[in-house]
Amino acid sequence: MAKFKALTDTHREVARHLDFLSRSPAYKGYDIITWSTGGQDYILAAADLSDRGFMGVETNHLCHQPLVTISIARYRIPELMAFVEQSLSEIAA
């Protein structure tokens, strides 16, 4: 059984950004939302959420800054948001 790390504010940022993109007119007709970003914190948070089954990730460490590309089905975003918010509120309590 995999051991998951505690969720962080970066997990929340990833979830909120994907939610924002899913509501954007640019993504209106798409079932898969894809976002590329850089930074080790984002790579770790995205990989953790991927291990939990919410999304797919692909990393690229050959650039001057490591990048992660996150792909998630639109219908999974509300579930992801609820999970992250609930988990972070439990940690805070």
Coordinates of N, CA and C in Angstrom, one line a residue:
M1 N 0.8 -1.2 0.0 CA 0.0 0.0 0.0 C 0.9 1.2 0.0
A2 N 0.6 2.2 -0.9 CA 1.4 3.4 -1.0 C 1.1 4.3 0.2
K3 N 2.2 4.9 0.6 CA 2.0 5.9 1.7 C 2.0 7.3 1.0
F4 N 0.9 8.1 1.3 CA 0.8 9.4 0.7 C 1.2 10.4 1.7
K5 N 1.8 11.5 1.1 CA 2.2 12.6 2.0 C 1.0 13.5 2.3
A6 N 1.2 14.3 3.3 CA 0.1 15.2 3.6 C -0.1 16.2 2.5
L7 N -1.3 16.6 2.3 CA -1.5 17.6 1.2 C -1.0 19.0 1.7
T8 N -0.6 19.8 0.7 CA -0.1 21.1 1.0 C -0.9 22.1 0.2
D9 N -0.6 23.4 0.5 CA -1.2 24.5 -0.3 C -0.9 24.4 -1.8
T10 N 0.2 23.7 -2.2 CA 0.5 23.5 -3.6 C -0.6 22.6 -4.2
H11 N -1.0 21.6 -3.5 CA -2.1 20.7 -4.0 C -3.3 21.5 -4.2
R12 N -3.6 22.4 -3.3 CA -4.8 23.3 -3.5 C -4.6 24.2 -4.7
E13 N -3.4 24.8 -4.9 CA -3.2 25.6 -6.1 C -3.3 24.9 -7.4
V14 N -2.9 23.6 -7.4 CA -3.0 22.8 -8.6 C -4.5 22.6 -8.9
A15 N -5.2 22.2 -7.9 CA -6.7 21.9 -8.1 C -7.4 23.2 -8.5
R16 N -7.1 24.3 -7.9 CA -7.8 25.5 -8.2 C -7.5 26.0 -9.6
H17 N -6.2 25.8 -10.0 CA -5.9 26.2 -11.4 C -6.6 25.4 -12.4
L18 N -6.7 24.1 -12.2 CA -7.4 23.2 -13.1 C -8.8 23.5 -13.1
D19 N -9.4 23.9 -12.0 CA -10.8 24.3 -11.9 C -11.0 25.5 -12.7
F20 N -10.1 26.5 -12.5 CA -10.2 27.8 -13.3 C -10.1 27.5 -14.8
L21 N -9.2 26.7 -15.2 CA -9.1 26.4 -16.7 C -10.3 25.7 -17.2
S22 N -10.9 24.8 -16.4 CA -12.1 24.1 -16.9 C -13.3 25.0 -17.1
R23 N -13.3 26.2 -16.4 CA -14.4 27.2 -16.5 C -14.1 28.2 -17.6
S24 N -12.8 28.2 -18.1 CA -12.4 29.2 -19.1 C -13.1 28.9 -20.4
P25 N -13.5 30.0 -21.1 CA -14.1 29.8 -22.5 C -13.1 29.1 -23.4
A26 N -11.8 29.2 -23.2 CA -10.8 28.6 -24.1 C -10.9 27.0 -24.1
Y27 N -11.4 26.5 -22.9 CA -11.5 25.1 -22.7 C -12.9 24.6 -22.8
K28 N -13.8 25.4 -23.3 CA -15.3 25.1 -23.2 C -15.6 23.8 -23.9
G29 N -15.0 23.5 -25.0 CA -15.4 22.3 -25.8 C -14.5 21.1 -25.5
Y30 N -13.7 21.1 -24.5 CA -12.7 20.0 -24.3 C -13.1 19.2 -23.0
D31 N -13.0 17.9 -23.2 CA -13.2 17.0 -22.1 C -12.0 16.7 -21.2
I32 N -10.8 17.0 -21.8 CA -9.6 16.8 -21.1 C -8.9 18.2 -20.9
I33 N -8.6 18.5 -19.6 CA -8.0 19.8 -19.3 C -6.5 19.5 -19.1
T34 N -5.6 20.2 -19.8 CA -4.2 20.0 -19.7 C -3.5 21.3 -19.3
W35 N -2.5 21.2 -18.4 CA -1.8 22.4 -17.9 C -0.4 22.0 -17.8
S36 N 0.5 22.8 -18.3 CA 2.0 22.7 -18.1 C 2.5 23.8 -17.2
T37 N 3.3 23.4 -16.2 CA 3.9 24.4 -15.3 C 5.2 23.9 -14.8
G38 N 5.9 24.8 -14.2 CA 7.3 24.4 -13.7 C 7.4 24.5 -12.2
G39 N 8.4 23.9 -11.7 CA 8.7 24.0 -10.3 C 8.6 22.7 -9.6
Q40 N 9.5 22.4 -8.7 CA 9.6 21.2 -8.0 C 8.3 20.9 -7.1
D41 N 7.8 22.0 -6.5 CA 6.6 21.8 -5.6 C 5.4 21.4 -6.5
Y42 N 5.3 22.0 -7.7 CA 4.2 21.6 -8.5 C 4.3 20.1 -9.0
I43 N 5.6 19.8 -9.3 CA 5.8 18.4 -9.8 C 5.5 17.4 -8.7
L44 N 5.9 17.7 -7.5 CA 5.6 16.8 -6.4 C 4.1 16.7 -6.1
A45 N 3.4 17.8 -6.1 CA 2.0 17.8 -5.8 C 1.2 17.1 -6.9
A46 N 1.6 17.4 -8.1 CA 0.9 16.7 -9.2 C 1.1 15.2 -9.2
A47 N 2.4 14.8 -8.9 CA 2.7 13.4 -8.9 C 1.9 12.7 -7.8
D48 N 1.8 13.4 -6.6 CA 1.0 12.8 -5.5 C -0.5 12.7 -5.9
L49 N -1.0 13.7 -6.5 CA -2.4 13.6 -6.9 C -2.6 12.5 -8.0
S50 N -1.6 12.3 -8.8 CA -1.7 11.3 -9.9 C -1.6 9.9 -9.2
D51 N -0.8 9.8 -8.2 CA -0.7 8.5 -7.5 C -2.1 8.2 -6.8
R52 N -2.8 9.2 -6.5 CA -4.1 9.0 -5.8 C -5.2 8.7 -6.9
G53 N -4.9 8.8 -8.2 CA -5.8 8.4 -9.2 C -6.6 9.5 -9.8
F54 N -6.2 10.8 -9.5 CA -7.0 11.9 -10.0 C -6.7 12.4 -11.4
M55 N -5.4 12.2 -11.8 CA -4.9 12.8 -13.0 C -3.7 12.1 -13.6
G56 N -3.4 12.4 -14.8 CA -2.1 11.9 -15.4 C -1.1 13.0 -15.4
V57 N 0.2 12.6 -15.2 CA 1.2 13.6 -15.2 C 2.4 13.1 -16.1
E58 N 3.1 14.1 -16.7 CA 4.3 13.8 -17.4 C 5.3 14.8 -17.1
T59 N 6.5 14.4 -16.7 CA 7.5 15.4 -16.3 C 8.6 15.4 -17.3
N60 N 9.3 16.6 -17.4 CA 10.4 16.8 -18.3 C 11.5 17.5 -17.5
H61 N 12.5 16.8 -17.2 CA 13.6 17.3 -16.4 C 14.8 17.8 -17.3
L62 N 14.6 17.8 -18.6 CA 15.7 18.1 -19.5 C 15.8 19.6 -19.8
C63 N 14.8 20.4 -19.3 CA 14.8 21.8 -19.5 C 15.6 22.5 -18.4
H64 N 15.8 23.8 -18.5 CA 16.6 24.5 -17.5 C 15.7 24.5 -16.2
Q65 N 14.4 24.5 -16.3 CA 13.5 24.3 -15.2 C 12.7 23.1 -15.4
P66 N 12.6 22.2 -14.4 CA 11.8 21.0 -14.6 C 10.3 21.4 -14.8
L67 N 9.6 20.7 -15.7 CA 8.3 21.0 -16.1 C 7.4 19.8 -15.8
V68 N 6.1 20.0 -15.5 CA 5.2 19.0 -15.4 C 4.0 19.3 -16.2
T69 N 3.4 18.3 -17.0 CA 2.2 18.5 -17.7 C 1.2 17.6 -17.1
I70 N 0.1 18.3 -16.7 CA -1.0 17.6 -16.0 C -2.2 17.5 -16.9
S71 N -2.8 16.3 -16.9 CA -4.0 16.1 -17.7 C -5.1 15.5 -16.8
I72 N -6.3 16.0 -16.9 CA -7.4 15.5 -16.1 C -8.7 15.6 -16.9
A73 N -9.5 14.6 -16.7 CA -10.8 14.7 -17.3 C -11.7 15.7 -16.6
R74 N -12.4 16.5 -17.4 CA -13.2 17.6 -16.8 C -14.2 17.1 -15.7
Y75 N -14.7 15.9 -15.8 CA -15.7 15.4 -14.8 C -15.0 15.1 -13.5
R76 N -13.7 14.9 -13.5 CA -13.0 14.6 -12.3 C -12.6 15.8 -11.4
I77 N -12.7 17.0 -12.0 CA -12.2 18.2 -11.3 C -13.1 18.5 -10.1
P78 N -14.4 18.4 -10.1 CA -15.1 18.6 -8.8 C -14.8 17.7 -7.7
E79 N -14.5 16.4 -8.1 CA -14.1 15.4 -7.1 C -12.7 15.7 -6.6
L80 N -11.8 16.2 -7.4 CA -10.5 16.6 -7.0 C -10.6 17.8 -6.0
M81 N -11.4 18.8 -6.4 CA -11.5 20.0 -5.5 C -12.1 19.6 -4.2
A82 N -13.1 18.8 -4.1 CA -13.7 18.3 -2.9 C -12.7 17.6 -2.0
F83 N -11.9 16.7 -2.6 CA -10.9 15.9 -1.9 C -9.8 16.8 -1.3
V84 N -9.3 17.7 -2.1 CA -8.2 18.6 -1.6 C -8.7 19.5 -0.5
E85 N -9.9 20.1 -0.7 CA -10.4 21.0 0.4 C -10.7 20.2 1.6
Q86 N -11.3 19.0 1.5 CA -11.6 18.2 2.7 C -10.4 17.8 3.4
S87 N -9.4 17.3 2.7 CA -8.1 16.9 3.3 C -7.4 18.0 4.0
L88 N -7.4 19.2 3.4 CA -6.7 20.3 4.0 C -7.4 20.8 5.2
S89 N -8.7 20.8 5.2 CA -9.5 21.2 6.4 C -9.3 20.2 7.5
E90 N -9.2 18.9 7.2 CA -8.9 17.9 8.3 C -7.5 18.1 8.9
I91 N -6.6 18.5 8.0 CA -5.2 18.7 8.5 C -5.2 19.9 9.5
A92 N -6.0 21.0 9.1 CA -6.0 22.2 9.9 C -6.7 22.0 11.2
A93 N -7.6 21.0 11.3 CA -8.4 20.8 12.5 C -7.6 20.1 13.6

